[in-house]
Coordinates of C-alpha atoms in Angstrom, one line a residue:
Chain A
M63 CA 7.4 133.0 65.3
R64 CA 7.5 134.5 68.8
N65 CA 7.7 131.1 70.6
A66 CA 10.4 129.9 68.1
F67 CA 12.3 133.0 69.0
A68 CA 12.0 132.1 72.7
D69 CA 13.1 128.5 72.0
E70 CA 15.7 129.2 70.1
M71 CA 17.0 131.5 72.3
T72 CA 17.1 128.8 75.2
R73 CA 19.2 126.6 73.2
L74 CA 21.2 129.3 72.0
C75 CA 21.9 130.5 75.7
A76 CA 22.1 126.8 77.0
G77 CA 26.1 126.0 77.2
N78 CA 27.1 129.2 75.8
Q79 CA 27.2 132.6 78.1
K80 CA 27.9 134.7 75.4
P81 CA 24.0 135.3 74.4
V82 CA 22.2 137.8 76.9
L83 CA 18.4 138.2 76.4
L84 CA 17.4 141.9 77.1
S85 CA 13.4 142.3 77.3
G86 CA 11.5 145.7 77.3
D87 CA 9.2 144.4 79.8
I88 CA 7.1 141.9 77.5
G89 CA 6.8 138.2 77.1
N90 CA 5.4 137.5 80.2
R91 CA 6.2 133.8 81.0
L92 CA 7.3 133.3 77.1
F93 CA 11.0 133.2 78.7
D94 CA 10.6 130.8 81.7
K95 CA 12.7 128.5 80.1
L96 CA 15.4 130.5 79.7
K97 CA 15.4 132.3 82.9
E98 CA 15.5 128.3 84.2
A99 CA 18.1 127.5 81.9
A100 CA 20.4 130.4 81.8
P101 CA 19.5 132.9 84.4
D102 CA 22.2 135.4 84.2
Q103 CA 21.6 135.7 80.6
F104 CA 18.2 137.2 80.7
L105 CA 17.1 140.8 81.9
N106 CA 13.9 142.5 82.2
C107 CA 15.2 145.9 81.4
G108 CA 11.7 147.6 82.0
V109 CA 10.0 150.1 79.7
A110 CA 12.9 152.0 79.1
E111 CA 14.1 150.7 76.1
A112 CA 16.5 153.6 75.4
N113 CA 18.8 152.6 78.5
M114 CA 18.4 149.0 77.0
I115 CA 20.3 149.7 73.8
G116 CA 23.1 151.5 75.3
V117 CA 23.2 148.1 77.7
A118 CA 23.3 146.4 74.9
A119 CA 26.3 148.3 73.1
G120 CA 28.3 147.9 76.7
L121 CA 27.6 144.6 77.1
A122 CA 28.6 143.7 73.1
M123 CA 31.9 146.0 73.5
S124 CA 32.7 143.5 76.5
G125 CA 32.4 140.6 74.1
Y126 CA 28.8 139.4 74.6
R127 CA 25.9 138.6 72.1
P128 CA 23.0 140.8 73.5
F129 CA 19.4 140.5 72.0
A130 CA 17.3 143.5 72.7
Y131 CA 13.8 142.7 72.3
T132 CA 10.5 144.2 72.3
I133 CA 7.6 145.5 70.1
V134 CA 8.9 147.1 66.8
P135 CA 8.2 150.7 67.3
F136 CA 9.5 150.7 70.8
I137 CA 12.7 149.0 69.4
T138 CA 13.3 150.9 66.6
T139 CA 11.3 154.2 66.0
R140 CA 11.5 155.3 69.8
V141 CA 15.2 154.3 69.9
L142 CA 16.4 155.3 66.7
E143 CA 19.2 157.7 67.7
Q144 CA 20.4 155.1 70.3
I145 CA 20.9 152.4 67.6
R146 CA 22.3 154.6 65.2
V147 CA 25.2 156.0 67.8
D148 CA 25.3 153.2 70.7
L149 CA 25.0 150.1 68.4
C150 CA 26.0 151.6 64.5
Y151 CA 28.5 154.0 65.6
H152 CA 30.4 151.8 67.4
N153 CA 29.5 148.8 64.9
V154 CA 29.1 146.4 67.8
P155 CA 27.6 142.4 67.9
A156 CA 24.4 143.5 69.2
T157 CA 21.0 142.5 67.9
V158 CA 17.8 144.4 67.9
V159 CA 14.7 142.2 67.9
G160 CA 11.2 143.7 66.9
V161 CA 8.0 141.4 67.6
G162 CA 5.2 142.7 65.8
G163 CA 6.5 143.4 62.1
G164 CA 4.2 145.0 59.9
L165 CA 0.4 144.8 60.8
S166 CA 0.8 142.0 63.3
Y167 CA -0.9 143.7 65.7
A168 CA -3.6 145.5 63.6
A169 CA -6.0 145.7 66.2
L170 CA -3.7 147.6 68.8
G171 CA -3.8 150.6 66.3
P172 CA -1.0 152.7 64.4
T173 CA 0.8 152.9 68.0
H174 CA 1.8 149.7 67.7
H175 CA 1.6 149.1 63.7
A176 CA 5.0 148.8 62.2
L177 CA 5.1 149.9 59.0
E178 CA 8.4 152.5 58.9
D179 CA 11.1 150.4 60.5
L180 CA 12.9 148.9 57.6
A181 CA 13.0 152.4 55.8
L182 CA 14.5 153.5 59.2
L183 CA 16.9 150.6 60.1
R184 CA 18.1 150.1 56.5
V185 CA 19.5 153.5 56.0
L186 CA 21.9 153.2 59.3
P187 CA 25.5 152.3 58.4
N188 CA 26.7 149.0 59.7
M189 CA 23.5 147.8 60.1
S190 CA 21.9 144.5 58.5
V191 CA 18.1 143.9 58.5
L192 CA 16.6 140.5 58.3
C193 CA 13.2 139.5 58.2
P194 CA 12.3 135.7 59.1
G195 CA 9.0 134.8 57.0
D196 CA 8.4 131.9 59.3
A197 CA 9.3 130.2 62.7
L198 CA 12.5 127.9 60.8
E199 CA 13.5 131.1 59.6
V200 CA 13.3 132.9 62.6
R201 CA 16.0 129.7 64.3
A202 CA 18.2 130.6 61.3
C203 CA 18.4 134.3 61.6
L204 CA 19.1 133.9 65.1
K205 CA 21.8 131.7 64.2
A206 CA 23.1 133.7 61.9
A207 CA 22.9 136.6 64.4
M208 CA 25.5 134.6 66.5
R209 CA 28.0 134.5 63.4
H210 CA 27.4 138.2 62.5
D211 CA 30.1 140.5 63.8
G212 CA 28.0 144.1 63.5
P213 CA 24.7 145.4 64.3
L214 CA 21.9 143.3 63.2
Y215 CA 18.0 144.0 63.0
I216 CA 15.8 141.0 63.2
R217 CA 11.8 141.8 62.4
L218 CA 9.5 138.9 63.5
G219 CA 5.8 138.8 63.0
K220 CA 3.6 137.6 65.7
K221 CA 2.8 133.9 67.1
G222 CA 1.0 131.4 64.8
E223 CA 1.9 132.0 61.4
P224 CA 1.8 129.1 59.1
V225 CA 5.2 127.1 59.1
V226 CA 6.7 127.4 55.1
H227 CA 9.6 125.2 55.2
Q228 CA 10.1 121.7 55.3
S229 CA 13.0 122.0 57.5
E230 CA 15.2 124.7 58.8
P231 CA 17.0 126.4 56.0
V232 CA 20.5 128.0 56.4
I233 CA 20.3 131.9 56.3
S234 CA 23.3 133.9 55.7
I235 CA 23.0 138.2 55.6
G236 CA 22.9 139.1 52.4
G237 CA 21.1 136.3 51.3
S238 CA 17.6 134.9 50.6
L239 CA 15.6 131.6 50.1
T240 CA 14.1 130.3 46.8
L241 CA 11.1 128.4 48.0
R242 CA 10.0 128.2 44.5
K243 CA 10.6 128.4 41.0
G244 CA 8.5 130.1 38.0
S245 CA 9.2 131.3 34.7
D246 CA 6.6 133.9 34.5
C247 CA 7.2 135.8 37.5
T248 CA 8.8 135.8 40.7
I249 CA 7.2 137.0 44.0
L250 CA 10.2 138.6 46.5
A251 CA 8.3 137.9 49.9
V252 CA 9.2 140.4 52.9
G253 CA 9.0 138.4 56.2
N254 CA 5.8 137.4 57.6
L255 CA 3.9 138.0 53.9
L256 CA 6.2 134.9 52.9
P257 CA 2.9 132.5 53.7
E258 CA 0.4 135.1 51.4
A259 CA 3.4 134.8 48.7
M260 CA 3.0 131.0 48.5
K261 CA -0.5 131.0 48.7
A262 CA -0.7 134.0 46.2
A263 CA 1.7 131.8 43.6
D264 CA -1.0 128.9 43.8
L265 CA -3.6 131.0 42.8
L266 CA -1.7 132.3 39.8
A267 CA -1.1 128.7 39.0
E268 CA -4.7 128.2 38.9
R269 CA -5.0 131.2 36.1
K270 CA -1.5 129.5 34.3
I271 CA 0.5 132.0 35.4
D272 CA 4.1 130.2 36.8
A273 CA 5.2 132.1 40.0
G274 CA 8.2 131.8 41.9
V275 CA 8.6 132.6 45.6
V276 CA 11.3 134.0 47.1
S277 CA 11.7 134.8 50.6
L278 CA 13.8 138.1 50.8
V279 CA 15.1 137.7 54.3
S280 CA 18.0 140.0 54.2
V281 CA 16.4 143.4 53.0
K282 CA 20.0 144.6 54.1
P283 CA 22.4 143.8 52.3
L284 CA 20.2 142.5 49.5
D285 CA 21.1 139.5 47.3
G286 CA 22.1 140.9 44.4
E287 CA 23.3 137.7 42.8
M288 CA 19.5 136.4 43.3
L289 CA 18.4 139.9 41.6
T290 CA 20.8 139.6 38.8
R291 CA 19.3 136.1 38.1
S292 CA 15.6 136.9 38.7
F293 CA 15.6 140.1 36.3
A294 CA 17.3 137.7 33.7
S295 CA 15.1 135.0 34.0
S296 CA 11.7 136.4 34.8
K297 CA 9.2 138.7 33.2
L298 CA 8.3 140.3 36.6
L299 CA 9.7 140.8 40.0
I300 CA 7.2 141.9 42.6
S301 CA 8.0 142.9 46.2
L302 CA 5.5 141.8 48.7
E303 CA 5.9 143.6 51.9
E304 CA 4.1 144.4 55.0
H305 CA 5.6 147.8 55.3
S306 CA 5.4 151.3 53.8
V307 CA 5.9 151.9 50.2
A308 CA 8.2 154.2 51.4
G309 CA 11.7 153.4 52.2
G310 CA 10.9 149.5 52.6
A311 CA 12.2 146.7 50.8
G312 CA 11.0 147.8 47.5
S313 CA 12.7 150.7 48.1
A314 CA 15.7 149.2 48.1
I315 CA 15.2 147.2 45.3
L316 CA 14.5 150.4 43.5
E317 CA 18.2 151.9 44.0
W318 CA 19.5 148.6 43.7
I319 CA 17.8 148.8 39.7
S320 CA 19.3 152.3 39.8
D321 CA 23.0 151.4 40.8
H322 CA 23.1 148.1 39.1
D323 CA 20.5 147.2 36.1
P324 CA 18.2 150.3 35.3
S325 CA 16.9 148.7 32.1
A326 CA 15.0 146.3 35.0
M327 CA 13.1 149.3 36.1
T328 CA 10.1 148.0 33.6
K329 CA 10.4 144.4 35.1
F330 CA 9.7 145.4 38.7
M331 CA 6.5 146.0 40.8
R332 CA 5.9 147.1 44.6
I333 CA 3.2 145.8 46.6
A334 CA 3.5 147.3 50.1
T335 CA 1.3 149.7 52.4
P336 CA 0.4 153.1 51.4
D337 CA 2.3 155.9 53.1
A338 CA -0.3 156.7 55.8
F339 CA -1.5 155.3 59.1
Y340 CA -3.9 152.6 58.8
T341 CA -6.9 153.7 61.5
Q342 CA -9.3 150.9 61.1
S343 CA -10.0 148.7 63.9
G344 CA -9.7 144.6 63.1
K345 CA -7.7 141.7 62.5
Q346 CA -4.6 141.4 60.5
S347 CA -6.4 139.0 58.1
Y348 CA -8.8 142.1 57.4
A349 CA -6.2 144.5 57.5
R350 CA -4.5 143.1 54.5
Q351 CA -7.7 142.5 53.0
Q352 CA -8.0 146.4 52.7
L353 CA -4.5 147.0 51.9
G354 CA -4.5 145.0 49.1
L355 CA -1.8 142.3 50.6
D356 CA -3.9 139.2 51.4
A357 CA -3.0 136.5 48.8
V358 CA -6.6 136.9 46.7
S359 CA -5.5 140.7 46.0
V360 CA -1.9 139.8 45.3
A361 CA -2.5 137.2 42.8
R362 CA -4.9 139.8 41.2
K363 CA -2.6 142.5 41.1
I364 CA 0.3 140.3 39.5
A365 CA -2.1 139.1 36.7
D366 CA -3.3 142.3 35.8
R367 CA 0.4 143.5 35.4
L368 CA 1.2 140.4 33.4
G369 CA -1.9 141.2 31.4
Chain B
M251 CA 48.7 160.4 96.9
D252 CA 50.5 163.4 95.6
L253 CA 48.0 166.1 95.3
T254 CA 50.6 168.7 94.4
H255 CA 51.7 166.7 91.3
I256 CA 48.0 166.1 90.3
R257 CA 47.3 170.1 90.8
Q258 CA 50.2 170.4 88.6
I259 CA 49.0 168.2 86.1
A260 CA 45.4 169.8 86.2
R261 CA 47.0 173.3 85.5
E262 CA 48.8 172.0 82.5
L263 CA 45.7 170.4 81.0
R264 CA 44.1 173.5 81.2
G265 CA 46.8 175.2 79.5
T266 CA 46.5 172.8 76.6
V267 CA 42.6 173.0 76.3
I268 CA 42.9 176.8 76.4
E269 CA 45.7 176.8 73.9
L270 CA 44.0 174.3 71.7
T271 CA 40.6 176.1 71.5
H272 CA 42.8 179.4 70.5
E273 CA 44.0 177.3 67.6
A274 CA 41.4 175.1 66.5
K275 CA 38.4 177.1 67.6
P276 CA 36.1 174.4 68.8
A277 CA 33.2 175.5 71.4
H278 CA 33.0 174.1 74.6
L279 CA 36.0 175.7 76.3
A280 CA 34.1 176.5 79.9
S281 CA 32.5 172.7 79.8
A282 CA 36.1 171.2 79.5
L283 CA 37.9 173.8 82.0
S284 CA 35.1 172.4 84.7
C285 CA 35.9 168.9 84.4
I286 CA 39.7 169.1 84.1
D287 CA 39.9 168.5 88.2
I288 CA 37.6 165.2 88.2
L289 CA 39.5 164.0 85.0
A290 CA 43.3 164.7 86.4
V291 CA 42.1 162.7 89.8
L292 CA 40.6 160.0 87.9
Y293 CA 43.4 159.6 85.7
W294 CA 46.4 160.2 87.6
S295 CA 44.9 158.0 91.0
V296 CA 42.1 156.1 90.4
L297 CA 41.4 154.4 87.2
R298 CA 43.3 151.1 86.7
I299 CA 44.4 151.7 83.4
D300 CA 47.5 151.1 81.1
P301 CA 48.4 153.1 78.0
A302 CA 50.5 150.4 76.9
K303 CA 47.1 147.8 77.1
P304 CA 44.5 150.0 76.0
L305 CA 42.3 147.2 75.6
A306 CA 43.0 144.7 78.4
E307 CA 39.8 143.4 79.4
D308 CA 40.3 143.8 83.2
R309 CA 40.6 147.5 83.1
D310 CA 38.4 150.4 84.4
R311 CA 36.2 152.0 82.0
F312 CA 35.8 155.7 81.7
I313 CA 33.3 157.1 79.5
L314 CA 32.7 160.8 78.8
S315 CA 29.1 161.1 78.3
K316 CA 29.4 165.4 78.4
G317 CA 31.1 164.3 74.9
H318 CA 31.2 168.0 74.0
A319 CA 34.3 168.2 76.6
A320 CA 36.2 165.5 74.1
L321 CA 39.2 168.2 74.0
A322 CA 39.8 167.7 78.1
L323 CA 39.5 164.1 77.4
Y324 CA 42.1 163.9 74.5
S325 CA 44.3 166.4 76.1
V326 CA 44.4 164.0 79.1
L327 CA 45.0 160.6 77.4
A328 CA 47.9 162.4 75.7
K329 CA 49.0 163.7 78.6
R330 CA 48.6 159.8 80.3
G331 CA 50.5 158.1 77.3
F332 CA 47.6 156.9 75.1
C333 CA 48.5 159.0 72.1
S334 CA 51.3 161.5 71.1
D335 CA 51.3 165.0 71.7
E336 CA 51.5 165.2 67.7
T337 CA 48.1 163.5 67.4
L338 CA 46.7 165.5 69.8
R339 CA 47.9 168.7 67.9
T340 CA 45.5 167.5 64.9
F341 CA 42.7 168.3 67.0
N342 CA 39.7 169.4 64.8
N343 CA 42.3 169.7 61.8
N344 CA 41.0 168.8 58.5
G345 CA 41.1 164.9 57.8
G346 CA 42.2 163.8 61.1
K347 CA 41.1 161.7 64.0
L348 CA 40.0 163.8 66.8
A349 CA 37.0 165.8 66.2
E350 CA 34.9 168.0 68.5
H351 CA 33.1 165.1 69.9
P352 CA 35.1 161.7 70.3
G353 CA 34.3 159.0 67.9
P354 CA 34.7 155.2 69.0
Q355 CA 38.4 154.3 69.2
C356 CA 39.4 157.3 67.8
I357 CA 42.7 157.1 69.8
P358 CA 43.1 154.8 72.2
G359 CA 41.5 155.3 75.4
V360 CA 38.4 156.9 74.2
E361 CA 35.8 153.7 75.6
A362 CA 32.4 155.2 73.7
A363 CA 31.6 157.8 71.3
T364 CA 29.6 160.5 72.8
G365 CA 28.5 163.8 71.6
S366 CA 24.7 163.1 71.8
L367 CA 23.6 163.8 75.3
G368 CA 22.1 161.0 77.2
H369 CA 24.1 157.9 75.9
G370 CA 27.3 157.2 78.4
L371 CA 25.3 156.1 81.2
P372 CA 23.0 153.4 79.5
I373 CA 26.3 152.3 77.6
G374 CA 27.8 152.3 81.6
N375 CA 25.6 150.3 82.3
G376 CA 26.2 147.5 79.7
L377 CA 30.1 147.5 80.8
A378 CA 29.3 147.0 84.4
L379 CA 26.7 144.6 83.9
A380 CA 29.4 142.9 81.7
A381 CA 32.2 143.0 84.1
R382 CA 29.9 141.2 87.0
L383 CA 28.9 138.8 84.4
A384 CA 32.4 137.9 83.7
G385 CA 33.3 138.0 87.4
R386 CA 36.1 140.6 87.0
D387 CA 36.3 143.1 89.5
N388 CA 37.0 146.6 86.8
R389 CA 34.6 149.2 87.6
T390 CA 32.9 151.8 85.1
F391 CA 33.0 155.7 85.7
V392 CA 30.6 157.8 83.6
L393 CA 31.2 161.6 83.8
L394 CA 27.9 163.5 82.9
S395 CA 27.3 167.4 82.7
D396 CA 24.0 168.5 84.8
G397 CA 22.2 170.0 81.6
E398 CA 22.8 166.3 80.3
C399 CA 20.6 165.2 83.4
N400 CA 17.8 166.6 81.6
E401 CA 17.7 163.9 79.0
G402 CA 15.1 161.0 80.1
S403 CA 17.8 158.3 78.8
V404 CA 19.6 159.3 82.1
W405 CA 16.6 158.4 84.3
E406 CA 15.9 154.8 82.6
A407 CA 19.8 154.4 82.9
A408 CA 19.7 155.4 86.3
M409 CA 16.7 153.4 87.4
F410 CA 18.1 149.8 85.9
A411 CA 21.5 150.5 87.8
G412 CA 19.4 150.9 91.0
K413 CA 17.3 148.0 90.2
Q414 CA 20.6 146.0 89.3
K415 CA 22.5 147.3 92.2
L416 CA 25.7 147.8 90.0
D417 CA 27.8 149.1 92.7
N418 CA 30.8 149.0 90.2
L419 CA 29.5 151.8 88.7
C420 CA 29.8 155.6 89.4
A421 CA 28.4 158.3 87.6
I422 CA 29.5 161.7 88.3
V423 CA 27.7 164.3 87.4
D424 CA 29.8 168.0 86.7
F425 CA 27.4 170.5 88.3
N426 CA 28.6 173.5 87.3
K427 CA 25.0 175.1 87.3
W428 CA 25.1 176.1 83.5
Q429 CA 24.0 174.8 80.2
A430 CA 23.9 176.1 76.8
T431 CA 21.5 179.0 77.1
G432 CA 21.0 179.3 80.9
R433 CA 21.3 178.1 84.4
S434 CA 20.4 174.4 84.4
Q435 CA 18.6 174.7 87.5
E436 CA 16.2 177.2 86.1
I437 CA 15.8 175.6 82.4
L438 CA 14.1 172.4 83.9
A439 CA 13.3 171.4 87.4
L440 CA 16.7 170.0 87.9
D441 CA 16.6 170.4 91.8
P442 CA 17.3 168.3 94.4
L443 CA 19.8 166.6 92.1
P444 CA 21.6 164.7 94.7
E445 CA 17.8 163.9 96.4
K446 CA 16.9 162.5 92.8
W447 CA 19.7 160.1 92.4
Q448 CA 19.4 159.0 95.8
A449 CA 15.8 158.2 95.4
F450 CA 16.7 156.1 92.4
G451 CA 18.3 153.9 94.2
W452 CA 22.1 155.3 94.4
E453 CA 24.5 155.8 96.9
T454 CA 24.9 159.7 96.8
V455 CA 27.8 162.1 97.6
R456 CA 27.9 165.7 97.0
L457 CA 31.3 167.4 96.9
D458 CA 33.4 170.0 95.8
G459 CA 34.6 169.2 92.5
H460 CA 38.0 171.1 92.4
D461 CA 38.9 169.5 95.9
L462 CA 41.7 167.0 94.5
G463 CA 41.7 165.2 97.9
V464 CA 38.1 165.1 98.3
L465 CA 37.5 163.6 95.0
H466 CA 40.3 161.3 95.3
A467 CA 38.9 160.0 98.7
A468 CA 35.4 159.4 96.9
L469 CA 36.6 158.0 93.7
T470 CA 38.5 155.6 95.0
E471 CA 36.0 153.9 97.4
L472 CA 34.1 151.7 95.1
P473 CA 32.4 149.5 94.9
R474 CA 30.7 151.2 98.4
R475 CA 29.5 148.9 101.3
S476 CA 25.9 150.1 100.6
G477 CA 26.0 147.7 97.3
K478 CA 24.6 150.5 95.4
P479 CA 25.8 152.5 92.2
L480 CA 27.4 155.5 93.3
A481 CA 26.6 158.8 91.8
I482 CA 28.9 161.8 93.1
I483 CA 27.6 165.2 92.3
A484 CA 30.6 167.4 92.1
D485 CA 30.1 171.1 92.6
T486 CA 32.1 172.7 90.0
V487 CA 32.4 176.3 88.2
K488 CA 32.2 176.7 84.8
G489 CA 35.5 177.7 83.0
K490 CA 37.5 177.2 86.1
G491 CA 41.0 178.1 86.7
V492 CA 41.1 181.3 84.7
S493 CA 39.0 184.3 86.4
F494 CA 37.7 185.8 83.6
M495 CA 36.2 182.7 82.3
E496 CA 34.6 181.6 85.6
D497 CA 30.9 181.0 85.5
D498 CA 30.7 183.4 82.5
N499 CA 28.5 181.1 79.8
N500 CA 29.6 183.1 77.3
W501 CA 32.6 180.9 77.4
H502 CA 30.5 177.8 76.3
Y503 CA 30.6 179.0 72.9
R504 CA 33.4 181.5 72.8
V505 CA 37.0 181.0 71.4
P506 CA 39.9 183.1 73.1
T507 CA 42.0 185.6 71.3
R508 CA 45.7 185.0 71.3
E509 CA 46.1 188.0 74.3
E510 CA 43.0 185.9 76.2
T511 CA 44.9 182.9 75.8
D512 CA 48.1 184.5 77.1
A513 CA 46.5 185.9 79.9
A514 CA 44.8 182.9 81.2
K515 CA 48.1 180.8 80.8
R516 CA 49.7 183.6 82.7
E517 CA 47.0 183.4 85.5
L518 CA 47.5 179.3 85.2
G519 CA 51.4 179.8 85.9
L520 CA 52.4 178.5 82.9
V521 CA 54.0 181.5 81.5
H522 CA 55.8 184.4 82.9

């Protein structure tokens, strides 16, 4: 996703002076092409994220389209108040881009894990939250950001994730993408767990369970039409996210159920990380297995629930 | 430049701020009084602004980063024609637009929402950078308090402006030597304040923040020949203009009684 982000930003900047990429001193060489194509539209803001968000606000107030980019915890929890006041209160078209969503940087330890960002960002007024599920969704999200008139958070994974889509989809803020229809259940996959959801659906098919998969690209606002449709046609909806069970996309859907369709409560289950720091060393794939977020665990949990 | 005129405006602004504090009972009267002269010089002799076109692209920008002095800014904007006196008098009323800290574009002329300290200079960096990118020669002025310089984001912003050589940016520190609960030079290691800004890559001027002529001379000369952003460390007196409020930090929160309000206005020569 990271490489797609850099490449798409380069394309957006070529021939359009409005987008400006601000980096918190990461992405060594990642943005070389952008710097070459549009040298004025890249700024290394240093390891100074509070200032970077303020700079983004000032640029956006002046008609530019800033994208402020660094690792999730440093561009979200660390500068939450800057995002709240400078971007959301002013309601300016600035995009906060976090790399390393969920446990992408599992090996780096809890300082670099991103399991609370969706909870914190989605409660901010005026803020929209997008979680692309593969490299093609990343490109589409950036295009959506250029069309959007308010603050936006885009949560990336890292690099080298499987590409799920055949071609670049069109993403709207408040929309979702249906990748596979299923009559028994539908997995609402958030961001970088989309490939695991697809694998889980395959595993469920082996057990004669017909599982659909939706990429829940827009965590805020939610795609209410899709939820209404899915609850009407599925026996079970499952939110799947590499994020704490407290406050994430699953919680957002519970709020939606409470407000729109309380009877749907029995048809919904959440799969997320526990409300705890994950303190073991090791890779993302290992962490997912430990926390029950890998395709095998996901398929088993869903099959158990469906009986 | 007619200093006498600006001096009279500053006196009247002080009267307005004191009267409205008495009526609407916000905190931060003394913080508003310490920066009145700086605001008067900016709004009546420095800023290229037009109340009829408050969003003109090429306007100079001013951010009151010490948002707790909002009443001073509102009074200035009303007197300068950005809003009516009627609107000003709704300050702190139920259902009004003018809260104790300014919201975004709550009235024309308010460039940024402030009140949480340490936000104005980073936003000012963005505004100054945008002007440079667009090839416009408008300037950005940000007024900070000395207590605000406790915030780490101020120094992040100072390093950024220094590195980017934002010579269209001016930070003014209203150095009234007090913050909420004590002397600003004692609560954290604020000294040496001008040298700190200088070390962060800024051209730094220390001056008397109540000397209108000196303020005018320093503020009009932007950009500087050095090509650096300009930091003005303005020595001021908290509660300036009213003898029984000057340098008394109780007036950070106190609201004057009717008698105190009248006495203050008499001292300012506004009533006889």
